[in-house]
């Protein structure tokens, strides 16, 4: 099977993630240049995560019964527009609005990309393919902040100009993703219940009418879906809070900002390494043991960050922590996809992303309250508790009724005197995916 579609999708994801990862710190610097205080920057950063909450489920619904590629193009367009217009904004309110547009574009792209992988990958390939997809995310997260740091300069009052330049560059980086998005989705007419489409020119009895939408509450009650959402939330919260509060720990312990940046880069590089070797790890340990084990070890390592230790020990600890955090996101995608009803997989992925956005808002806020009350080490203990809960949930099996997420449906039609003809029509109505 030709798998170049996955490579092109990973490359596109890498460019869009690099653009967003470059733009978010640049937005904060741009807001500072416009006179923002800490509260205003928090509101602008929150707009990025809060606005997409209202669009996640409708976008997932639309993708469940249609093509995913339009969401990719919409996402790139919104990311590029949000970046470029943030660079030209002259008020904090406008900055918050365009930050929300950028977040909405990123959400649209992620839903589209994850849905394509869910549709085009066989169940036994989903862990590996989601792992490869998130390699693009990790590369973007590694390159984007470094590019922003090299571009933005506050010397001689130049922060306003250099942050605007960084945002314009981020818009261009996002647009580069368009060059690798051709034929990432199978050339099909319309998605059906199991996420695979129909060949052009074929007809289907089940394609005659649009399947009924599965209620959100039913998806959330499906065993395995809430666990996947919480695991994803816990792992992403760990990454976000670690990125935000490691500089605080470094300042308290006399670690230079450049060294803190190197430590965070080690964490990101270890995450990439984990995702590159995920397939052999799953074959060796099994996905349940791998997911539970990495969450449990991650909980211990996160808690250990709060302890005083030599710099070289902290570097080794963060490298090991980055490796552990690399497994949670792709495996939680597979958990949600295989547990959800087949005709609602994109909606389930959208709900997972909604949980991620809530975590991006709630976890830093809770960490700030804890740090203010008890010191900068407390957020890492909070992360340990979150990851410990994720480890407990990761051992639960999906609902046996869902199996591996494949719904086996028999297409029965009334028999008449031309029974053989009807039988041939039944075979013609099967959904046959078209490969590249």
CSV table of C-alpha atoms in Angstrom, one decimal:
chain,number,residue,atom,x,y,z
A,1,UNK,CA,0.0,0.0,0.0
A,2,UNK,CA,1.4,3.4,-1.0
A,3,UNK,CA,2.0,5.4,2.2
A,4,UNK,CA,3.3,8.6,0.7
A,5,UNK,CA,0.1,10.3,1.7
A,6,UNK,CA,1.1,9.9,5.4
A,7,UNK,CA,4.6,11.4,4.7
A,8,UNK,CA,3.0,14.4,2.9
A,9,UNK,CA,0.5,14.8,5.8
A,10,UNK,CA,3.3,14.7,8.4
A,11,UNK,CA,5.2,17.4,6.5
A,12,UNK,CA,2.2,19.6,6.2
A,13,UNK,CA,1.5,19.2,9.9
A,14,UNK,CA,5.1,20.0,10.7
A,15,UNK,CA,4.9,23.4,8.9
A,16,UNK,CA,1.5,24.4,10.4
A,17,UNK,CA,2.7,23.4,13.9
A,18,UNK,CA,6.0,25.3,13.4
A,19,UNK,CA,4.0,28.4,12.3
A,20,UNK,CA,1.7,28.2,15.4
A,21,UNK,CA,4.6,27.5,17.8
A,22,UNK,CA,6.5,30.5,16.3
A,23,UNK,CA,3.5,32.8,16.4
A,24,UNK,CA,2.3,32.2,20.0
A,25,UNK,CA,5.4,33.6,21.7
A,26,UNK,CA,5.6,36.3,19.0
A,27,UNK,CA,2.0,37.3,19.9
A,28,UNK,CA,3.0,37.7,23.5
A,29,UNK,CA,6.0,39.9,22.6
A,30,UNK,CA,3.8,41.9,20.2
A,31,UNK,CA,1.3,42.4,23.0
A,32,UNK,CA,4.1,43.6,25.4
A,33,UNK,CA,5.2,46.1,22.8
A,34,UNK,CA,1.6,47.4,22.7
A,35,UNK,CA,1.7,47.9,26.5
A,36,UNK,CA,0.0,44.7,27.7
A,37,UNK,CA,0.4,43.6,31.3
A,38,UNK,CA,0.4,39.9,32.6
A,39,UNK,CA,-3.4,39.8,32.8
A,40,UNK,CA,-3.9,41.0,29.2
A,41,UNK,CA,-1.3,38.5,27.9
A,42,UNK,CA,-3.2,35.8,29.7
A,43,UNK,CA,-6.5,36.9,28.1
A,44,UNK,CA,-4.9,36.9,24.6
A,45,UNK,CA,-3.4,33.5,25.2
A,46,UNK,CA,-6.7,32.2,26.5
A,47,UNK,CA,-8.5,33.4,23.4
A,48,UNK,CA,-6.4,31.0,21.3
A,49,UNK,CA,-7.7,28.0,23.3
A,50,UNK,CA,-11.2,29.2,24.2
A,51,UNK,CA,-12.6,30.3,20.9
A,52,UNK,CA,-12.2,26.9,19.2
A,53,UNK,CA,-14.1,25.2,21.9
A,54,UNK,CA,-17.4,26.3,20.3
A,55,UNK,CA,-16.4,25.0,16.9
A,56,UNK,CA,-14.8,21.6,17.7
A,57,UNK,CA,-17.9,19.5,17.7
A,58,UNK,CA,-19.6,21.1,14.6
A,59,UNK,CA,-16.3,20.6,12.7
A,60,UNK,CA,-16.1,17.0,13.8
A,61,UNK,CA,-19.8,16.4,12.8
A,62,UNK,CA,-19.1,17.8,9.4
A,63,UNK,CA,-16.1,15.7,8.9
A,64,UNK,CA,-17.8,12.4,10.0
A,65,UNK,CA,-20.0,12.5,6.8
A,66,UNK,CA,-17.8,14.4,4.3
A,67,UNK,CA,-14.2,14.9,3.1
A,68,UNK,CA,-11.4,16.0,5.4
A,69,UNK,CA,-9.2,17.9,2.9
A,70,UNK,CA,-11.4,21.1,3.0
A,71,UNK,CA,-10.6,21.3,6.7
A,72,UNK,CA,-6.9,21.2,6.0
A,73,UNK,CA,-7.1,24.1,3.6
A,74,UNK,CA,-9.4,26.1,5.9
A,75,UNK,CA,-7.0,25.5,8.7
A,76,UNK,CA,-4.0,26.7,6.8
A,77,UNK,CA,-5.9,29.8,5.6
A,78,UNK,CA,-7.0,30.7,9.1
A,79,UNK,CA,-3.6,30.2,10.6
A,80,UNK,CA,-1.9,32.3,8.0
A,81,UNK,CA,-4.5,35.0,8.3
A,82,UNK,CA,-4.4,35.0,12.1
A,83,UNK,CA,-0.6,35.2,12.1
A,84,UNK,CA,-0.3,38.0,9.5
A,85,UNK,CA,-3.1,40.1,10.9
A,86,UNK,CA,-1.8,39.8,14.5
A,87,UNK,CA,1.4,41.3,13.2
A,88,UNK,CA,-0.5,44.3,11.9
A,89,UNK,CA,-2.8,44.7,14.9
A,90,UNK,CA,-2.6,48.0,16.8
A,91,UNK,CA,-4.8,47.1,19.8
A,92,UNK,CA,-4.9,44.3,22.4
A,93,UNK,CA,-8.5,43.5,21.6
A,94,UNK,CA,-7.7,43.0,17.9
A,95,UNK,CA,-4.7,40.8,19.0
A,96,UNK,CA,-7.0,38.6,21.1
A,97,UNK,CA,-9.4,38.3,18.2
A,98,UNK,CA,-6.7,37.2,15.7
A,99,UNK,CA,-5.2,34.9,18.2
A,100,UNK,CA,-8.6,33.2,18.4
A,101,UNK,CA,-8.7,32.9,14.6
A,102,UNK,CA,-5.3,31.3,14.7
A,103,UNK,CA,-6.4,28.8,17.3
A,104,UNK,CA,-9.5,28.0,15.2
A,105,UNK,CA,-7.4,27.3,12.2
A,106,UNK,CA,-5.1,25.0,14.1
A,107,UNK,CA,-8.1,23.1,15.4
A,108,UNK,CA,-9.6,22.7,12.0
A,109,UNK,CA,-6.3,21.4,10.6
A,110,UNK,CA,-5.8,19.0,13.4
A,111,UNK,CA,-9.3,17.5,13.2
A,112,UNK,CA,-8.9,17.1,9.4
A,113,UNK,CA,-5.4,15.5,9.7
A,114,UNK,CA,-6.4,13.1,12.5
A,115,UNK,CA,-9.6,12.1,10.7
A,116,UNK,CA,-7.6,11.2,7.5
A,117,UNK,CA,-5.3,9.0,9.5
A,118,UNK,CA,-8.2,7.3,11.2
A,119,UNK,CA,-9.8,6.6,7.9
A,120,UNK,CA,-6.9,5.5,5.8
A,121,UNK,CA,-5.0,3.4,8.5
A,122,UNK,CA,-6.0,-0.2,9.3
A,123,UNK,CA,-6.7,-0.7,13.0
A,124,UNK,CA,-3.4,-2.5,13.6
A,125,UNK,CA,-1.6,0.5,11.9
A,126,UNK,CA,-3.3,3.3,13.8
A,127,UNK,CA,-0.9,3.5,16.7
A,128,UNK,CA,2.1,3.7,14.4
A,129,UNK,CA,0.5,6.2,12.0
A,130,UNK,CA,-0.8,8.5,14.7
A,131,UNK,CA,2.8,8.3,16.2
A,132,UNK,CA,4.3,9.4,12.8
A,133,UNK,CA,1.7,12.2,12.5
A,134,UNK,CA,2.7,13.6,15.9
A,135,UNK,CA,6.4,13.5,14.9
A,136,UNK,CA,5.4,16.4,12.7
A,137,UNK,CA,3.8,18.1,15.7
A,138,UNK,CA,7.0,17.6,17.8
A,139,UNK,CA,9.3,18.9,15.1
A,140,UNK,CA,7.1,22.0,14.7
A,141,UNK,CA,7.2,22.5,18.5
A,142,UNK,CA,11.0,22.2,18.4
A,143,UNK,CA,11.7,24.6,15.6
A,144,UNK,CA,8.9,27.2,16.0
A,145,UNK,CA,10.0,28.7,19.4
A,146,UNK,CA,13.7,28.7,18.3
A,147,UNK,CA,12.8,30.6,15.2
A,148,UNK,CA,10.7,33.1,17.2
A,149,UNK,CA,13.6,33.6,19.6
A,150,UNK,CA,16.0,34.3,16.8
A,151,UNK,CA,13.7,36.7,15.1
A,152,UNK,CA,12.3,38.7,18.0
A,153,UNK,CA,14.6,41.3,19.6
A,154,UNK,CA,13.8,43.9,22.2
A,155,UNK,CA,17.0,45.9,21.8
A,156,UNK,CA,16.6,49.6,21.2
A,157,UNK,CA,12.8,49.3,21.4
A,158,UNK,CA,12.6,47.1,18.4
A,159,UNK,CA,10.3,44.5,19.9
A,160,UNK,CA,7.2,45.8,18.2
A,161,UNK,CA,8.8,45.6,14.8
A,162,UNK,CA,10.6,42.3,15.2
A,163,UNK,CA,7.6,40.6,16.7
A,164,UNK,CA,5.5,41.7,13.8
A,165,UNK,CA,8.1,40.3,11.4
A,166,UNK,CA,8.1,37.0,13.3
A,167,UNK,CA,4.3,36.8,12.8
A,168,UNK,CA,4.5,37.5,9.1
A,169,UNK,CA,7.2,34.8,8.7
A,170,UNK,CA,5.0,32.4,10.7
A,171,UNK,CA,2.1,33.1,8.2
A,172,UNK,CA,4.5,32.3,5.3
A,173,UNK,CA,5.6,29.1,7.1
A,174,UNK,CA,2.0,28.0,7.4
A,175,UNK,CA,1.3,28.6,3.7
A,176,UNK,CA,4.2,26.3,2.8
A,177,UNK,CA,2.1,23.4,4.1
A,178,UNK,CA,-0.1,23.8,1.0
A,179,UNK,CA,2.7,22.3,-1.1
A,180,UNK,CA,2.5,18.9,0.5
A,181,UNK,CA,-1.2,18.4,0.9
A,182,UNK,CA,-2.1,17.0,-2.5
A,183,UNK,CA,-3.7,13.6,-2.5
A,184,UNK,CA,-3.4,13.0,1.3
A,185,UNK,CA,-7.0,11.9,1.3
A,186,UNK,CA,-8.3,8.9,-0.8
A,187,UNK,CA,-10.2,10.1,-3.8
A,188,UNK,CA,-13.7,9.2,-2.7
A,189,UNK,CA,-17.2,10.5,-3.0
A,190,UNK,CA,-18.3,10.8,0.6
A,191,UNK,CA,-17.3,9.3,3.9
A,192,UNK,CA,-19.5,6.5,5.3
A,193,UNK,CA,-19.9,5.0,8.7
A,194,UNK,CA,-16.5,3.4,8.9
A,195,UNK,CA,-14.7,6.4,7.6
A,196,UNK,CA,-13.9,4.9,4.2
A,197,UNK,CA,-15.4,6.3,1.0
A,198,UNK,CA,-16.9,4.9,-2.2
A,199,UNK,CA,-15.3,4.7,-5.6
A,200,UNK,CA,-16.6,7.2,-8.1
A,201,UNK,CA,-19.4,5.8,-10.2
A,202,UNK,CA,-20.5,3.2,-7.6
A,203,UNK,CA,-23.7,3.3,-5.7
A,204,UNK,CA,-24.5,2.2,-2.2
A,205,UNK,CA,-27.7,1.4,-0.4
A,206,UNK,CA,-26.3,2.9,2.8
A,207,UNK,CA,-25.1,5.9,0.9
A,208,UNK,CA,-28.6,6.8,-0.2
A,209,UNK,CA,-29.2,8.8,2.9
A,210,UNK,CA,-27.1,10.6,5.5
A,211,UNK,CA,-26.5,8.5,8.6
A,212,UNK,CA,-28.0,9.9,11.8
A,213,UNK,CA,-25.6,11.9,14.0
A,214,UNK,CA,-24.6,10.1,17.2
A,215,UNK,CA,-25.4,12.3,20.2
A,216,UNK,CA,-22.4,13.8,22.0
A,217,UNK,CA,-23.5,12.3,25.3
A,218,UNK,CA,-23.6,8.8,23.8
A,219,UNK,CA,-20.0,9.3,22.5
A,220,UNK,CA,-18.9,10.5,25.9
A,221,UNK,CA,-20.6,7.5,27.6
A,222,UNK,CA,-18.8,5.0,25.4
A,223,UNK,CA,-16.3,3.2,27.4
A,224,UNK,CA,-12.8,4.2,26.4
A,225,UNK,CA,-13.6,7.6,25.0
A,226,UNK,CA,-13.5,9.5,28.4
A,227,UNK,CA,-10.3,7.7,29.3
A,228,UNK,CA,-8.6,8.7,26.0
A,229,UNK,CA,-9.7,12.3,26.4
A,230,UNK,CA,-8.4,12.5,30.0
A,231,UNK,CA,-5.1,10.8,29.0
A,232,UNK,CA,-4.6,13.3,26.2
A,233,UNK,CA,-5.5,16.2,28.5
A,234,UNK,CA,-3.1,15.1,31.2
A,235,UNK,CA,-0.1,14.6,28.8
A,236,UNK,CA,-0.7,17.9,27.0
A,237,UNK,CA,-1.1,19.7,30.3
A,238,UNK,CA,2.2,18.3,31.5
A,239,UNK,CA,3.9,19.6,28.3
A,240,UNK,CA,2.3,23.1,28.6
A,241,UNK,CA,3.0,23.5,32.3
A,242,UNK,CA,6.5,22.2,32.1
A,243,UNK,CA,7.2,24.7,29.3
A,244,UNK,CA,5.8,27.6,31.3
A,245,UNK,CA,7.2,26.8,34.7
A,246,UNK,CA,10.6,25.3,34.0
A,247,UNK,CA,11.9,28.9,33.5
A,248,UNK,CA,10.6,29.7,37.0
A,249,UNK,CA,12.4,26.7,38.5
A,250,UNK,CA,15.5,27.8,36.5
A,251,UNK,CA,15.4,31.3,37.9
A,252,UNK,CA,15.0,30.0,41.4
A,253,UNK,CA,18.0,27.7,41.0
A,254,UNK,CA,20.2,30.1,39.1
A,255,UNK,CA,20.0,28.3,35.7
A,256,UNK,CA,20.5,30.6,32.8
A,257,UNK,CA,17.6,31.1,30.3
A,258,UNK,CA,19.7,29.7,27.5
A,259,UNK,CA,20.3,26.5,29.5
A,260,UNK,CA,16.6,26.3,30.2
A,261,UNK,CA,15.9,26.5,26.5
A,262,UNK,CA,18.4,23.6,25.9
A,263,UNK,CA,16.6,21.6,28.6
A,264,UNK,CA,13.3,22.1,26.9
A,265,UNK,CA,14.8,21.2,23.5
A,266,UNK,CA,16.1,17.9,25.1
A,267,UNK,CA,12.5,17.2,26.2
A,268,UNK,CA,11.1,17.8,22.7
A,269,UNK,CA,13.9,15.8,21.0
A,270,UNK,CA,13.2,12.8,23.4
A,271,UNK,CA,9.5,13.0,22.5
A,272,UNK,CA,10.3,12.8,18.8
A,273,UNK,CA,12.5,9.8,19.5
A,274,UNK,CA,9.7,8.0,21.3
A,275,UNK,CA,7.3,8.5,18.5
A,276,UNK,CA,9.8,7.2,15.9
A,277,UNK,CA,10.2,3.9,17.8
A,278,UNK,CA,6.6,3.5,18.9
A,279,UNK,CA,5.8,0.7,16.6
A,280,UNK,CA,8.6,-1.7,17.9
A,281,UNK,CA,7.7,-0.6,21.5
A,282,UNK,CA,4.1,-1.6,20.9
A,283,UNK,CA,5.2,-5.0,19.5
A,284,UNK,CA,7.5,-5.5,22.5
A,285,UNK,CA,5.3,-4.4,25.3
A,286,UNK,CA,1.7,-4.1,24.0
A,287,UNK,CA,-0.1,-0.7,23.7
A,288,UNK,CA,-1.8,-1.0,27.1
A,289,UNK,CA,1.4,-1.6,29.0
A,290,UNK,CA,3.2,1.0,27.0
A,291,UNK,CA,0.5,3.7,27.7
A,292,UNK,CA,0.1,2.9,31.4
A,293,UNK,CA,3.9,2.5,31.9
A,294,UNK,CA,4.8,5.8,30.3
A,295,UNK,CA,2.1,7.7,32.2
A,296,UNK,CA,3.2,6.1,35.5
A,297,UNK,CA,6.8,6.8,34.9
A,298,UNK,CA,6.0,10.3,33.7
A,299,UNK,CA,4.1,11.0,36.9
A,300,UNK,CA,7.2,10.0,39.0
A,301,UNK,CA,9.5,12.1,36.8
A,302,UNK,CA,7.3,15.1,36.8
A,303,UNK,CA,7.1,15.0,40.6
A,304,UNK,CA,10.9,14.6,40.8
A,305,UNK,CA,11.4,17.9,38.9
A,306,UNK,CA,10.3,19.6,42.1
A,307,UNK,CA,13.3,18.2,44.0
A,308,UNK,CA,16.7,20.1,44.1
A,309,UNK,CA,19.3,18.3,41.9
A,310,UNK,CA,22.4,18.9,39.9
A,311,UNK,CA,22.0,20.3,36.4
A,312,UNK,CA,23.1,17.1,34.7
A,313,UNK,CA,20.6,15.1,36.7
A,314,UNK,CA,17.8,17.5,35.7
A,315,UNK,CA,18.8,17.2,32.0
A,316,UNK,CA,18.7,13.4,32.2
A,317,UNK,CA,15.4,13.5,34.0
A,318,UNK,CA,13.8,15.8,31.5
A,319,UNK,CA,15.0,13.7,28.6
A,320,UNK,CA,13.4,10.6,30.2
A,321,UNK,CA,10.3,12.6,30.9
A,322,UNK,CA,10.1,13.8,27.3
A,323,UNK,CA,10.3,10.2,26.1
A,324,UNK,CA,7.5,9.2,28.4
A,325,UNK,CA,5.3,12.1,27.3
A,326,UNK,CA,5.8,11.2,23.6
A,327,UNK,CA,3.5,8.1,23.8
A,328,UNK,CA,0.4,9.6,25.4
A,329,UNK,CA,-0.9,11.7,22.5
A,330,UNK,CA,-0.8,9.3,19.6
A,331,UNK,CA,-2.0,6.3,21.8
A,332,UNK,CA,-4.8,8.4,23.1
A,333,UNK,CA,-5.9,9.2,19.6
A,334,UNK,CA,-6.1,5.4,18.8
A,335,UNK,CA,-7.9,4.8,22.1
A,336,UNK,CA,-10.6,7.4,21.2
A,337,UNK,CA,-10.9,6.2,17.5
A,338,UNK,CA,-11.2,2.6,18.3
A,339,UNK,CA,-13.7,3.1,21.2
A,340,UNK,CA,-16.0,5.6,19.5
A,341,UNK,CA,-18.9,4.5,17.2
A,342,UNK,CA,-17.5,4.2,13.7
A,343,UNK,CA,-19.8,6.8,12.3
A,344,UNK,CA,-18.7,9.4,14.9
A,345,UNK,CA,-14.9,9.1,14.9
A,346,UNK,CA,-14.2,12.6,13.8
A,347,UNK,CA,-16.6,14.0,16.4
A,348,UNK,CA,-14.9,11.9,19.1
A,349,UNK,CA,-11.5,13.3,17.9
A,350,UNK,CA,-13.0,16.8,18.1
A,351,UNK,CA,-14.2,16.1,21.7
A,352,UNK,CA,-10.6,14.9,22.5
A,353,UNK,CA,-9.3,18.2,21.1
A,354,UNK,CA,-11.9,20.1,23.2
A,355,UNK,CA,-10.5,18.4,26.3
A,356,UNK,CA,-7.0,19.4,25.2
A,357,UNK,CA,-8.1,23.0,24.9
A,358,UNK,CA,-9.8,22.9,28.3
A,359,UNK,CA,-6.6,21.5,29.8
A,360,UNK,CA,-4.6,24.3,28.1
A,361,UNK,CA,-6.8,26.8,29.9
A,362,UNK,CA,-7.4,25.1,33.3
A,363,UNK,CA,-4.0,23.5,33.9
A,364,UNK,CA,-1.9,26.7,33.7
A,365,UNK,CA,-4.4,28.6,35.8
A,366,UNK,CA,-4.4,25.9,38.5
A,367,UNK,CA,-0.6,25.7,38.3
A,368,UNK,CA,-0.5,29.5,38.8
A,369,UNK,CA,-2.7,29.3,41.9
A,370,UNK,CA,-0.6,26.5,43.4
A,371,UNK,CA,2.7,28.2,42.6
A,372,UNK,CA,1.5,31.4,44.2
A,373,UNK,CA,0.3,29.6,47.3
A,374,UNK,CA,3.1,27.1,47.9
A,375,UNK,CA,6.0,27.8,45.6
A,376,UNK,CA,7.1,27.0,42.0
A,377,UNK,CA,7.6,23.3,42.7
A,378,UNK,CA,3.9,22.7,43.3
A,379,UNK,CA,2.7,22.6,39.7
A,380,UNK,CA,5.0,19.7,39.0
A,381,UNK,CA,3.4,17.7,41.8
A,382,UNK,CA,0.0,18.6,40.3
A,383,UNK,CA,1.2,17.2,37.0
A,384,UNK,CA,2.3,14.0,38.7
A,385,UNK,CA,-1.2,13.5,40.1
A,386,UNK,CA,-2.7,14.1,36.7
A,387,UNK,CA,-0.4,11.6,35.0
A,388,UNK,CA,-1.0,9.1,37.8
A,389,UNK,CA,-4.8,9.3,37.1
A,390,UNK,CA,-4.0,8.8,33.3
A,391,UNK,CA,-2.0,5.7,34.1
A,392,UNK,CA,-4.9,4.2,36.0
A,393,UNK,CA,-7.4,4.9,33.2
A,394,UNK,CA,-5.1,3.7,30.5
A,395,UNK,CA,-5.4,0.1,31.8
A,396,UNK,CA,-9.1,0.0,31.1
A,397,UNK,CA,-10.3,-1.9,28.0
A,398,UNK,CA,-12.7,-0.4,25.5
A,399,UNK,CA,-16.3,-1.5,25.4
A,400,UNK,CA,-16.3,-5.1,24.0
A,401,UNK,CA,-19.3,-4.1,21.9
A,402,UNK,CA,-17.0,-1.7,20.0
A,403,UNK,CA,-14.2,-4.1,19.6
A,404,UNK,CA,-11.4,-2.6,17.7
A,405,UNK,CA,-13.6,0.2,16.3
A,406,UNK,CA,-14.6,-1.6,13.1
A,407,UNK,CA,-18.3,-2.0,12.6
A,408,UNK,CA,-19.3,-5.0,10.6
A,409,UNK,CA,-22.5,-4.3,8.8
A,410,UNK,CA,-24.4,-6.6,6.5
A,411,UNK,CA,-26.3,-4.9,3.7
A,412,UNK,CA,-29.6,-6.8,3.4
A,413,UNK,CA,-32.1,-6.0,0.6
A,414,UNK,CA,-35.5,-7.5,0.0
A,415,UNK,CA,-35.2,-10.6,-2.3
A,416,UNK,CA,-37.4,-10.9,-5.3
A,417,UNK,CA,-37.5,-13.2,-8.2
A,418,UNK,CA,-34.1,-11.9,-9.4
A,419,UNK,CA,-32.3,-13.0,-6.2
A,420,UNK,CA,-29.0,-13.4,-8.0
A,421,UNK,CA,-29.1,-9.9,-9.3
A,422,UNK,CA,-29.8,-8.6,-5.9
A,423,UNK,CA,-26.8,-10.5,-4.5
A,424,UNK,CA,-24.6,-8.9,-7.2
A,425,UNK,CA,-26.0,-5.5,-6.2
A,426,UNK,CA,-25.2,-6.2,-2.6
A,427,UNK,CA,-21.5,-6.8,-3.4
A,428,UNK,CA,-21.5,-3.7,-5.6
A,429,UNK,CA,-22.7,-1.6,-2.6
A,430,UNK,CA,-19.7,-2.4,-0.4
A,431,UNK,CA,-17.6,0.5,0.4
A,432,UNK,CA,-14.3,0.1,-1.6
A,433,UNK,CA,-11.6,2.7,-0.8
A,434,UNK,CA,-9.6,4.0,-3.7
A,435,UNK,CA,-5.9,3.9,-3.1
A,436,UNK,CA,-3.3,6.2,-4.7
